Every structure is written in C-alpha cells, then in structure tokens.
mmCIF file of C-alpha atoms in Angstrom:
data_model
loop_
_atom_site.group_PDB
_atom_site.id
_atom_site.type_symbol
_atom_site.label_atom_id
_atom_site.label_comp_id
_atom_site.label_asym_id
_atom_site.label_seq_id
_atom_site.Cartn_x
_atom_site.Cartn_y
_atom_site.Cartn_z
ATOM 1 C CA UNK A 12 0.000 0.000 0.000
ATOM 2 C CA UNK A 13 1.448 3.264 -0.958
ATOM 3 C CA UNK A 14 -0.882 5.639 0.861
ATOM 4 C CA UNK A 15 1.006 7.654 3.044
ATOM 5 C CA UNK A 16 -0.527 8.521 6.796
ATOM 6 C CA UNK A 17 0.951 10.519 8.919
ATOM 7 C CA UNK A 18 1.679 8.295 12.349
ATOM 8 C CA UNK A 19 2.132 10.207 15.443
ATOM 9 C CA UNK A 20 5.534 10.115 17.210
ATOM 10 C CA UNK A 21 5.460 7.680 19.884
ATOM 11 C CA UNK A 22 5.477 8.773 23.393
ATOM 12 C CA UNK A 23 7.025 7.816 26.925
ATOM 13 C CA UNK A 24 4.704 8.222 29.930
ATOM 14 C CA UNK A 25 5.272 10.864 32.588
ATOM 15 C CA UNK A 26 6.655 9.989 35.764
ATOM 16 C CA UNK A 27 6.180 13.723 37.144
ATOM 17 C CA UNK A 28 2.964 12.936 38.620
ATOM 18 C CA UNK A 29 5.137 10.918 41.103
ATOM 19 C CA UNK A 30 7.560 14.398 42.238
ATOM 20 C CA UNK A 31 4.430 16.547 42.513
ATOM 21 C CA UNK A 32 3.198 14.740 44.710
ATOM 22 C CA UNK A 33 0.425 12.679 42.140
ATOM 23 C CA UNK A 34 0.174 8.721 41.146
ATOM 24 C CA UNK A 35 2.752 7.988 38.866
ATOM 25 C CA UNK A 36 2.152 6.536 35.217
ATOM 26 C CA UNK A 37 2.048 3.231 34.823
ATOM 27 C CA UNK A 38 5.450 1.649 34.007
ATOM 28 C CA UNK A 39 6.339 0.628 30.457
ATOM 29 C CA UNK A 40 8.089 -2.629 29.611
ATOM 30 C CA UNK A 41 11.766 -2.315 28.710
ATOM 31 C CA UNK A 42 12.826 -2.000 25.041
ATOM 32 C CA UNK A 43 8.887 -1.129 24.931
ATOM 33 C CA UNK A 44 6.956 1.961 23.613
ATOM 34 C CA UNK A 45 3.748 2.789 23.696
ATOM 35 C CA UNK A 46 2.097 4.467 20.733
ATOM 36 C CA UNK A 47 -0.866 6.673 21.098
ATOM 37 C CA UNK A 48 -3.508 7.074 18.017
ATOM 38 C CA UNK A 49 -4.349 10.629 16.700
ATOM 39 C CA UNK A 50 -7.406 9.918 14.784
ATOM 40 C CA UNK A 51 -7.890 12.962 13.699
ATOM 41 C CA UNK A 52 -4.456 13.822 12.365
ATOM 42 C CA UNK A 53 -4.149 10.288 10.277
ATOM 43 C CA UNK A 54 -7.786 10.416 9.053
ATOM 44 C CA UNK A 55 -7.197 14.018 7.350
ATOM 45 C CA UNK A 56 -4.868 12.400 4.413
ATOM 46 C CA UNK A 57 -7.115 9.759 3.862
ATOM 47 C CA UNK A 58 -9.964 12.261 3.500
ATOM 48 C CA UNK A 59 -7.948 14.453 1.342
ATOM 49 C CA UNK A 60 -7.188 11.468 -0.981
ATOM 50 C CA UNK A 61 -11.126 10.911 -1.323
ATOM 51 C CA UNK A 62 -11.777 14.111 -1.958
ATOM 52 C CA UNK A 63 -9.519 14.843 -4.533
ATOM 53 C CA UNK A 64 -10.588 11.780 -6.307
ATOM 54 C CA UNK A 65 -14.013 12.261 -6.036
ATOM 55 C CA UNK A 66 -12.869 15.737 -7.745
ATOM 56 C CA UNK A 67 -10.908 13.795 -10.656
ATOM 57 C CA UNK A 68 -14.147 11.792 -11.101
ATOM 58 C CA UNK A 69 -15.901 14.920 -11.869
ATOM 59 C CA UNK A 70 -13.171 16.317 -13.884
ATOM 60 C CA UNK A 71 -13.227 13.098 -16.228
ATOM 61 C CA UNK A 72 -17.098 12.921 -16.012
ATOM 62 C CA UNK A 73 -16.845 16.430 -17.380
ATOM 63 C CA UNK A 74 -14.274 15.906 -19.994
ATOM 64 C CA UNK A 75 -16.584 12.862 -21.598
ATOM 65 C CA UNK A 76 -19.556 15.315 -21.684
ATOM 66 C CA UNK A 77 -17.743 17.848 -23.447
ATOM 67 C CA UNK A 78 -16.418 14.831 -25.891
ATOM 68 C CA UNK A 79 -19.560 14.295 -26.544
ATOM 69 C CA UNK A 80 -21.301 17.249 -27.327
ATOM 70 C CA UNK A 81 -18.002 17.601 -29.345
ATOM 71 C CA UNK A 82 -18.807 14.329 -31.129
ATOM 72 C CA UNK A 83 -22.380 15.026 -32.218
ATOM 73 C CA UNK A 84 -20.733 17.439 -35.135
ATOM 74 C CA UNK A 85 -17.163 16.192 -35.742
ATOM 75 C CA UNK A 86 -15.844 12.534 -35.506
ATOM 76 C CA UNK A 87 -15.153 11.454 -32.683
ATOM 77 C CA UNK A 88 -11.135 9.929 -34.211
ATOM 78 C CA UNK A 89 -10.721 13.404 -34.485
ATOM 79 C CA UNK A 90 -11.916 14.669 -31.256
ATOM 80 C CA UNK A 91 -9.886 12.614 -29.379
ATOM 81 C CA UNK A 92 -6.639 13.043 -31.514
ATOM 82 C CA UNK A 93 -7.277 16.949 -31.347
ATOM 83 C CA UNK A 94 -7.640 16.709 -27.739
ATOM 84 C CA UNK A 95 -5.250 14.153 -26.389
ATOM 85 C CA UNK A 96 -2.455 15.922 -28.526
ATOM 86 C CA UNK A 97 -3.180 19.387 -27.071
ATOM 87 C CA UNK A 98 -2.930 17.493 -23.809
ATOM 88 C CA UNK A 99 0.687 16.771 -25.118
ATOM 89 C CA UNK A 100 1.905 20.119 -25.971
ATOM 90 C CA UNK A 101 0.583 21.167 -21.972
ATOM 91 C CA UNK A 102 2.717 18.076 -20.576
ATOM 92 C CA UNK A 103 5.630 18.773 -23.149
ATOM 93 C CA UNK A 104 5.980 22.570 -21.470
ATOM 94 C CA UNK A 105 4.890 21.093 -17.868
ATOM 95 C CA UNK A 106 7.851 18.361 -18.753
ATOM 96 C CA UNK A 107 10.621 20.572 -20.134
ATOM 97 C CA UNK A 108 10.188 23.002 -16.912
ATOM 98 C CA UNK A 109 10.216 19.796 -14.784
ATOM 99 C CA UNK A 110 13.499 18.514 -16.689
ATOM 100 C CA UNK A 111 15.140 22.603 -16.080
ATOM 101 C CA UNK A 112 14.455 22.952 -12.311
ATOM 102 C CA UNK A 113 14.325 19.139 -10.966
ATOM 103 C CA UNK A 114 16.124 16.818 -13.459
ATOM 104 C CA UNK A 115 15.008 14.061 -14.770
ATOM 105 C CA UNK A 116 12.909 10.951 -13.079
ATOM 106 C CA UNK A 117 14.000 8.064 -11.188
ATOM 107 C CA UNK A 118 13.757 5.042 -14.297
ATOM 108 C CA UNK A 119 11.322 3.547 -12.135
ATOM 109 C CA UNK A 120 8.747 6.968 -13.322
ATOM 110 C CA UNK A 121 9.813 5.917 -16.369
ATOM 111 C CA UNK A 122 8.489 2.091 -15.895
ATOM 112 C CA UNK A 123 5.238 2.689 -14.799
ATOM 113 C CA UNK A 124 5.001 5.857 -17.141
ATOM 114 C CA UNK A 125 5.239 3.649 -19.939
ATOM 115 C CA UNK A 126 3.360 0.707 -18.685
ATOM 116 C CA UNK A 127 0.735 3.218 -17.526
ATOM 117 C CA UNK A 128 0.266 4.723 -20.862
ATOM 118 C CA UNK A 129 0.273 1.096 -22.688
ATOM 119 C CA UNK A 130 -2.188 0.028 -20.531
ATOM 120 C CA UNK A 131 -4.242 3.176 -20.941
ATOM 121 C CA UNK A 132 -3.472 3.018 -25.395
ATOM 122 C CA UNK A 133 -5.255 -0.793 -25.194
ATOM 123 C CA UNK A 134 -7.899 0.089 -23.094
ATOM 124 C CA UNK A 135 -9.158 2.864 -25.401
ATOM 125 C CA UNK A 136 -8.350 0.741 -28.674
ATOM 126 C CA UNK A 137 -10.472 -2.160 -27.374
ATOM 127 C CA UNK A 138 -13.538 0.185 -26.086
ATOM 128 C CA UNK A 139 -13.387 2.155 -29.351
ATOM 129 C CA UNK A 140 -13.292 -1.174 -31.160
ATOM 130 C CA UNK A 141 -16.153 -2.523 -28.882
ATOM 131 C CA UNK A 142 -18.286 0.678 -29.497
ATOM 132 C CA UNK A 143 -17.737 0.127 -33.348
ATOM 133 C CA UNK A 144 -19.412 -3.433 -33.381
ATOM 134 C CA UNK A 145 -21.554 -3.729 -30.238
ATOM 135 C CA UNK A 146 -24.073 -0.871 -28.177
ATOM 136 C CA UNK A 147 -23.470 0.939 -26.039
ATOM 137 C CA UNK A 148 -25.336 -0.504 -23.050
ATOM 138 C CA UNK A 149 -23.470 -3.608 -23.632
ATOM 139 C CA UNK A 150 -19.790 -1.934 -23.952
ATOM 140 C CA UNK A 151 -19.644 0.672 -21.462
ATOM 141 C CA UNK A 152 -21.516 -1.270 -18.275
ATOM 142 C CA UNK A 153 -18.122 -3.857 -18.938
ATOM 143 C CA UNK A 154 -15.656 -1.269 -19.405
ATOM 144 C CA UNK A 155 -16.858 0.586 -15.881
ATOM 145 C CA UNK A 156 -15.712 -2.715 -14.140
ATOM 146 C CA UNK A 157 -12.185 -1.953 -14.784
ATOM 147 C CA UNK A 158 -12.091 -0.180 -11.404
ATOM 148 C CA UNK A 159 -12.370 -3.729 -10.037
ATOM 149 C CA UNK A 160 -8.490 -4.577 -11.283
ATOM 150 C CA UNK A 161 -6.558 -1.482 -8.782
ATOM 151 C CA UNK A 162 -9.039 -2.232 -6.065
ATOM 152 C CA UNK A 163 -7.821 -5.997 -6.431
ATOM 153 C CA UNK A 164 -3.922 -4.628 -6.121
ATOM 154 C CA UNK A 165 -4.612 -2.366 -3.757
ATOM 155 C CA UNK A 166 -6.153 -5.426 -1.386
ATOM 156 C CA UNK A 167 -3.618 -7.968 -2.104
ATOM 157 C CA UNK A 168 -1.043 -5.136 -1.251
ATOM 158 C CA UNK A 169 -2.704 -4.370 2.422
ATOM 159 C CA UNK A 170 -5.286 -2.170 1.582
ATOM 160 C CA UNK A 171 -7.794 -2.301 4.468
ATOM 161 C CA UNK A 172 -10.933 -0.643 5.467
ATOM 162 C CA UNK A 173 -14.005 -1.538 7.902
ATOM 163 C CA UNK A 174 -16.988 -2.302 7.111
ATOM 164 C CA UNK A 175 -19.113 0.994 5.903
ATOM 165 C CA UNK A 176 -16.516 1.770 4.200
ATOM 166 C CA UNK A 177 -16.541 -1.506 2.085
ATOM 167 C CA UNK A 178 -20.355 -1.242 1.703
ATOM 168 C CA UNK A 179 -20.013 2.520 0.578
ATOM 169 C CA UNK A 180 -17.200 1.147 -1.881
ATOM 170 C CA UNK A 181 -19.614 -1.589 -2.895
ATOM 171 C CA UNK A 182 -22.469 0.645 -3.964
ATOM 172 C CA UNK A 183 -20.156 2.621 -5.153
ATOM 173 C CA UNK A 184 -19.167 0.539 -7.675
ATOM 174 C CA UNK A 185 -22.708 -1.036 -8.334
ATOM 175 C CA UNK A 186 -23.547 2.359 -9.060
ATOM 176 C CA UNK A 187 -21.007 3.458 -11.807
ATOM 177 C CA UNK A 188 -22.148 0.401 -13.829
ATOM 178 C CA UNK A 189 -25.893 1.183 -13.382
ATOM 179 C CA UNK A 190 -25.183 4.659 -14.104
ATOM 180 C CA UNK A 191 -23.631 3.488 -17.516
ATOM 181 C CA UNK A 192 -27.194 2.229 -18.654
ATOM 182 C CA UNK A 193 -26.718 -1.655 -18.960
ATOM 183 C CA UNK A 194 -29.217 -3.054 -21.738
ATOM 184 C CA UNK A 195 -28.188 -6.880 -22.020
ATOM 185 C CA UNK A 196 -31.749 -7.780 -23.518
ATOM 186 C CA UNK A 197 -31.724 -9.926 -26.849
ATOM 187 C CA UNK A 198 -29.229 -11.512 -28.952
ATOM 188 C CA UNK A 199 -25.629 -10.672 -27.489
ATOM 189 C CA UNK A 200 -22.830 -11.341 -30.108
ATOM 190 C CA UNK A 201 -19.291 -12.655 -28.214
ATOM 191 C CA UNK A 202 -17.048 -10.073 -29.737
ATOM 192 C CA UNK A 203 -17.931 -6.664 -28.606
ATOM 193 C CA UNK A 204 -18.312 -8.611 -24.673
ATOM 194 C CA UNK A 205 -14.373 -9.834 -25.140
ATOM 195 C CA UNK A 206 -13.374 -6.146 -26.175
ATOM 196 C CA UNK A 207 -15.410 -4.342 -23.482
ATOM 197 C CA UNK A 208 -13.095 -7.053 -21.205
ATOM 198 C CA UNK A 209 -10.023 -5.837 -22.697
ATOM 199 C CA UNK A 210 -11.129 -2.522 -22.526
ATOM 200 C CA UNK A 211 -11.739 -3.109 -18.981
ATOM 201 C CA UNK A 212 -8.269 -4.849 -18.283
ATOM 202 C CA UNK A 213 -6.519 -2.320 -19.751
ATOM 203 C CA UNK A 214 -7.897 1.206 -18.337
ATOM 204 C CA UNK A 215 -7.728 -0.458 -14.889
ATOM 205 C CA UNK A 216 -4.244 -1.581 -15.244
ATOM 206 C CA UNK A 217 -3.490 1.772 -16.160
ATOM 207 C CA UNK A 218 -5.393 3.361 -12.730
ATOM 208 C CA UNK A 219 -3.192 1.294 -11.112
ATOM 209 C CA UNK A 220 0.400 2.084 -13.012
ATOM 210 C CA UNK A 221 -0.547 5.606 -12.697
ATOM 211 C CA UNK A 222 -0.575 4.997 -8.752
ATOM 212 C CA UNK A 223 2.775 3.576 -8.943
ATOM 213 C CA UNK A 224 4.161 6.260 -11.239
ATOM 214 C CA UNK A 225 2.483 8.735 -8.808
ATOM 215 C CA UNK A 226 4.829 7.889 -6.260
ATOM 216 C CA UNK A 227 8.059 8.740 -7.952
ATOM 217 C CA UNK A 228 6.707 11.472 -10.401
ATOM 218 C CA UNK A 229 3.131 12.951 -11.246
ATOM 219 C CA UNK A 230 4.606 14.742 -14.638
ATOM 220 C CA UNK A 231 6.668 12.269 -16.133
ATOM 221 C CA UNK A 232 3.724 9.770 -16.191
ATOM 222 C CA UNK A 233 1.316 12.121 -17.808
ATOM 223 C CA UNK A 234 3.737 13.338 -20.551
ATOM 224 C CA UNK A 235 4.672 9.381 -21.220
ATOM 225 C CA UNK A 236 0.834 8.486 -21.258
ATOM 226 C CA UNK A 237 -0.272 11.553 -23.806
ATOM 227 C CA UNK A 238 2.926 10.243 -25.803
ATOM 228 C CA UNK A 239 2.067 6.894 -26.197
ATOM 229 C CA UNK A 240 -1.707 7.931 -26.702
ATOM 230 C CA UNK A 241 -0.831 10.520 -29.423
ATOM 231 C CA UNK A 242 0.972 7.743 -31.149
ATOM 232 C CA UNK A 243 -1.236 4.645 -30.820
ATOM 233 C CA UNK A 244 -4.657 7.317 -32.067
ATOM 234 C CA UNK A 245 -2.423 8.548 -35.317
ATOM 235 C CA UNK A 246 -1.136 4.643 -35.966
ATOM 236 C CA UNK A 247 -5.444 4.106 -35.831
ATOM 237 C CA UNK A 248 -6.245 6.925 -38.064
ATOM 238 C CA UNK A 249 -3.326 6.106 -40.903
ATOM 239 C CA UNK A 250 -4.424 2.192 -40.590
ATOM 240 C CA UNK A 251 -7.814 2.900 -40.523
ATOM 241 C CA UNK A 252 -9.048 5.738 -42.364
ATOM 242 C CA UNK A 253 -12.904 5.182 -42.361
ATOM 243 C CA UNK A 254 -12.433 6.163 -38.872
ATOM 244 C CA UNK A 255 -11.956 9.521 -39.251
ATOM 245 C CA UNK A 256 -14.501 10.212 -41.680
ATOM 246 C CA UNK A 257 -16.423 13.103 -41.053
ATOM 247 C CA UNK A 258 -16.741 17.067 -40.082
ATOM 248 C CA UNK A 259 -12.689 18.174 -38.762
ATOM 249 C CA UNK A 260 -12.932 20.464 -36.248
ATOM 250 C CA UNK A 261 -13.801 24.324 -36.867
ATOM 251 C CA UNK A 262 -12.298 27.473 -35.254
ATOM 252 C CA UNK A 263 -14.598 27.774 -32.968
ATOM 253 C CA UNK A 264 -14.382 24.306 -31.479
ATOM 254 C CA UNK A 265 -10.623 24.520 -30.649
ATOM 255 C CA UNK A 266 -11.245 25.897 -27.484
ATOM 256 C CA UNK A 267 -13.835 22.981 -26.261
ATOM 257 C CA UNK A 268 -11.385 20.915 -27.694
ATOM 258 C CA UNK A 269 -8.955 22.088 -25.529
ATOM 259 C CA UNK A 270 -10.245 21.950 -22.412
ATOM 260 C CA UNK A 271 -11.570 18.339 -22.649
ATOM 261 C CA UNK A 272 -7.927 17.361 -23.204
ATOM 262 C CA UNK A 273 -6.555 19.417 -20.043
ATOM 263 C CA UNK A 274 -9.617 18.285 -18.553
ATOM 264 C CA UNK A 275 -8.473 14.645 -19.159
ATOM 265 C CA UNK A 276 -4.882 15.651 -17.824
ATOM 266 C CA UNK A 277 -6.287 17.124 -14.541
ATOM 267 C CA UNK A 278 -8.353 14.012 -13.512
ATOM 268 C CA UNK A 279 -5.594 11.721 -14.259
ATOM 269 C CA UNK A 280 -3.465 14.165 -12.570
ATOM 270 C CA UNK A 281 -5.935 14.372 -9.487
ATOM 271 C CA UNK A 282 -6.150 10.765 -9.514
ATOM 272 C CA UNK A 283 -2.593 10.389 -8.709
ATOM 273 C CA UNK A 284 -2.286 12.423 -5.846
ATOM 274 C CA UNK A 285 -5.445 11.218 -4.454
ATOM 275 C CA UNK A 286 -3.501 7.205 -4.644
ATOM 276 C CA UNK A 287 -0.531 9.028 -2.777
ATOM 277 C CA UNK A 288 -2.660 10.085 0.026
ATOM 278 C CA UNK A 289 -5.517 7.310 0.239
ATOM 279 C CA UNK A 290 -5.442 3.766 -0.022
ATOM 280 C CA UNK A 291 -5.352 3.111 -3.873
ATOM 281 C CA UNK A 292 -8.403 0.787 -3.736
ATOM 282 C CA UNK A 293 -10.639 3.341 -2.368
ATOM 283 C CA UNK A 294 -9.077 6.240 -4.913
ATOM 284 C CA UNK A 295 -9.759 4.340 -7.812
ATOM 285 C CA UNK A 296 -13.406 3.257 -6.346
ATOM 286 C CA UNK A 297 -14.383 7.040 -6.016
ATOM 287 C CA UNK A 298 -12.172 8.076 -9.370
ATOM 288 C CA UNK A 299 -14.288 5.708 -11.072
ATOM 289 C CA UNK A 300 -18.060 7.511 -10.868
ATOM 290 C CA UNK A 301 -17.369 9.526 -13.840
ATOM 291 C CA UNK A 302 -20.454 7.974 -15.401
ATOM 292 C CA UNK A 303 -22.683 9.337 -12.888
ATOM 293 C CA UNK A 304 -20.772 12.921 -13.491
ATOM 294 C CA UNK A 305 -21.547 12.728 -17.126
ATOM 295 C CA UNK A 306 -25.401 11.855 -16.492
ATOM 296 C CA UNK A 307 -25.898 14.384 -14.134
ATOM 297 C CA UNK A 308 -24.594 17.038 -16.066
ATOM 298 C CA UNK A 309 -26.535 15.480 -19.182
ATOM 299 C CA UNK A 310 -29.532 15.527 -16.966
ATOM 300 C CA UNK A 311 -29.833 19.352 -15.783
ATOM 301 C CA UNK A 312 -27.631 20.733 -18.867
ATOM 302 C CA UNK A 313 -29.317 19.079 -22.220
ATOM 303 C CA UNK A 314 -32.286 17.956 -19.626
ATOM 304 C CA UNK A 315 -31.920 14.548 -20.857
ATOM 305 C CA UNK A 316 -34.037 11.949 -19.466
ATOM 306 C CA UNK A 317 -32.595 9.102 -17.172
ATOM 307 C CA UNK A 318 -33.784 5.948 -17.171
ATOM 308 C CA UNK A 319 -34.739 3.929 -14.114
ATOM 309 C CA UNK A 320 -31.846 1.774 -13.763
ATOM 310 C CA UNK A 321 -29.433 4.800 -14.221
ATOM 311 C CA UNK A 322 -31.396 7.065 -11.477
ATOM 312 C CA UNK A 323 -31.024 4.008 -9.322
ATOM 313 C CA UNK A 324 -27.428 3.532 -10.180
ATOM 314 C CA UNK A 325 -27.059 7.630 -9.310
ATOM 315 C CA UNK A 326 -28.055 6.968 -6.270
ATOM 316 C CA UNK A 327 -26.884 3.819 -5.092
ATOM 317 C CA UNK A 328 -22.928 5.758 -5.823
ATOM 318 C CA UNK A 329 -23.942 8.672 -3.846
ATOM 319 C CA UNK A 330 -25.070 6.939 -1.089
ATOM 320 C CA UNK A 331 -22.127 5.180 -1.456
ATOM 321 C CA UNK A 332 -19.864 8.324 -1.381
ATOM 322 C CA UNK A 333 -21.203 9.204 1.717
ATOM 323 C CA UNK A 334 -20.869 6.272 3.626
ATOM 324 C CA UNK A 335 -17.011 6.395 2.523
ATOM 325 C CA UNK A 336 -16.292 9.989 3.227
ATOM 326 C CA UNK A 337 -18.533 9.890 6.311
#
C-alpha cells in the first residue's frame, strides 16, 4: 500500500505525577513503547485522498460530456486526436520546466510511465473497437468494471478498510455500472463482450500504473501516457481511415477541444495524488463515478431523461460516497 498517513511520534509516559506529589504513570516494559492514536491527524490524508478523487471523477465525467457534445458534429477519431495531442503540448511545457528545475525521473517513473500509458493506449483501442461493433449498453456497463483490477492490487497489497466503508465502496461501484445504462436484452454477439473485457483490463491496469508512477513522479507519467496515446490514435487513423470520416474540427471548437484534453490531464493528474494520500483501492473506487458525473450534467444541462436503472445507479454511488467519506 502506498498511501502515506501521517503516524504520530510515539510517546514515553510521565513519571512527574510521582515528584508533585500525584500517582505515577504506569510503568512501560523495557525496550517497549507505547504508541498513542491521533485519529484525527491520520484520518485528514485519507480524506484528502477521497476528496480529490471524487474531484478527478468529476473532472473526467466532465471531460466525456464535453467529448460528446463535441462528437455530435465532428468525428469522434478526431476529437480525441485533437484533444489528447493538445494534452501533449501542456505536458511537453509542464515536462521541459520539470526537466530545467528538478532533473530528470527516477527510471522507475519511467516504468510505470510507460506501462501506464500502454495500458491506458489498449484500453481505449479495445472500447473504441467494442463501441464500433456492439451498443453501447453492452460496452460501457463492462468497461466501468475496470475499477475492479486497482481495487484488487490495492487489497492484495494491504489495503484495508471496515466495514461501511466496504459497503459505501460496494455501492459505489454497483452504481457506476448502473449509471452506464446496462441493456443486455436480446441476442448478445461474443465479440464486442471480449473487447469491453479488454477494454476493462486495460484502463484499470493503467489506474493502477498511474498509482505507482504517482509515487516517484506525477509529470513524467502524464507526458509518457499523452505520448504513447498521441501515437497509438495517429497509428489508428493512418491504418484505418474510415475512422476519421467526417466534419474536422472548426475554429470555434478549438477551445472545447482544448479543455476536454486538459480536462483529461487534470483528472488523471488528481487521480494520482489522491492514490498518494488514500489507499489506492478506495481512490480508484471514487475516481471511477465519472459515469454518474456525465449523467448528471446530461440531466440538468441538455435535460436529458434518465432511465430507471441509471437514477437508481445515481443513487446507489452517492449513497455510497457518503458512507465512505462519512
């Protein structure tokens, strides 16, 4: 577990009750100390971690929103390249300042940058190549259960928590995927199912990596994962034209543009810290409810209509936010 909580120094007890004039403290075993808890003080990083990944939920939740919107006029090969390579150019500046005043990172940023940004490249290959042959409610319900591969890490690397907090993680969880609109009625072909796995293999692998990265370096990782994106959506686009048919951006989207890919940058960004100062199992868990972002803001923006099973999914996550925060 790489969360890091601040443990109070340890303490010896007092034997001045005894010289004025008081019972003295009990006596502590030799070689012995006793440790007192400060629940206060070692909760506040954990609830700082939540908090900023329930933030980087939002901020992702946001981002696919504006995508979109975005996507309704201009194809969506071209929305993402546009916007995951003016994501670049912010790392490359972030990067080179990085490189002038700090050096560069430890090689094992470099591992998990790469790995991260691999992981993150097959993920959206597979869910774009899911979404081409299958729905949508069959696709994106699998995909949302990626969050299940960093809360598996996290556990079988001491991640712990009691019992409302596993519920709240639980429902949580259950949530996102209702959230996501499930519709698994009729005739279910195998293909676009083994994608949405792959999909979801690969964009929780990368949740994960980006924790590890996070540990050594939060800009290295970012600028390796926009690199290797950048690359593996141009490779896609000269392989497979048909993709990018349609309406290239205009003038006036460039700005829209740009904020969903800074808007991508931040939550990934967020999410890191948040696995720095949180266990990496609940970060992920509350990084994860992005879907419920994007329907809320669907919901009172475009006043779209949710169905039942999404309004239920709403607010089985929100209850479960609560009972994790609380």
């Amino acid at each position: 577990m790489s969360a890091h909580i601040q443990h109070p120094k340890s303490y010896k007890p007092s034997i001045a009750g005894s010289a004025r004039g008081g019972s003295p403290s009990p006596a502590t075993p030799t070689g012995s100390r006793r440790v007192r808890r400060c629940p206060d003080d070692a909760s506040r990083p954990q609830l700082m971690g939540a908090l900023l990944a329930i933030v980087s939920s939002v901020s992702w939740g946001s981002s696919d929103f504006v995508g979109g919107l975005l996507s309704k006029r201009i194809a969506p090969l071209r929305v993402v390249v546009c916007s995951q390579g003016s994501a670049f150019l912010v790392m490359c500046v972030l990067f080179g300042v990085r490189l002038a005043t700090v050096g560069a990172p430890s090689g094992h940023a470099w591992l998990w940058g790469i790995a991260a940004g691999l992981a993150n490249a097959l993920g959206l290959a597979c869910l774009y190549a899911g979404l081409s042959v299958g729905t949508m409610g069959v696709v994106s319900p699998i995909a949302s259960l990626g969050v299940v591969v960093p809360v598996v890490m996290g556990l079988l690397t001491g991640d712990s928590f009691g019992l409302l907090v596993g519920l709240g993680l639980l429902l949580a969880m259950s949530g996102a995927v209702l959230a996501a609109g499930p519709e698994f009625s009729g005739r279910i072909s195998r293909l676009p199912v083994v994608l949405a796995a792959c999909a979801a293999l690969g964009l929780g692998s990368s949740l994960y990596f980006v924790h590890l990265a996070a540990g050594q370096s939060v800009v290295p990782t970012l600028w390796l994962m926009r690199l290797v994106s950048v690359v593996e959506l141009l490779v896609i686009w000269r392989l497979l034209p048909r993709a990018a048919a349609g309406a290239s951006p205009a003038s006036r989207d460039l700005p829209a543009i740009f904020l969903l890919g800074c808007g991508d940058l931040t939550a990934t960004a967020l999410f890191g810290l948040a696995s720095q100062r949180t266990q990496v199992s609940l970060a992920s868990v509350l990084a994860s409810l992005y879907p419920v972002a994007t329907l809320l803001l669907a919901r009172f923006v475009l006043h779209e209509r949710m169905r039942a099973v999404q309004t239920a999914g709403v607010g089985m996550a929100l209850l479960g936010v609560v009972l994790v925060v609380s």
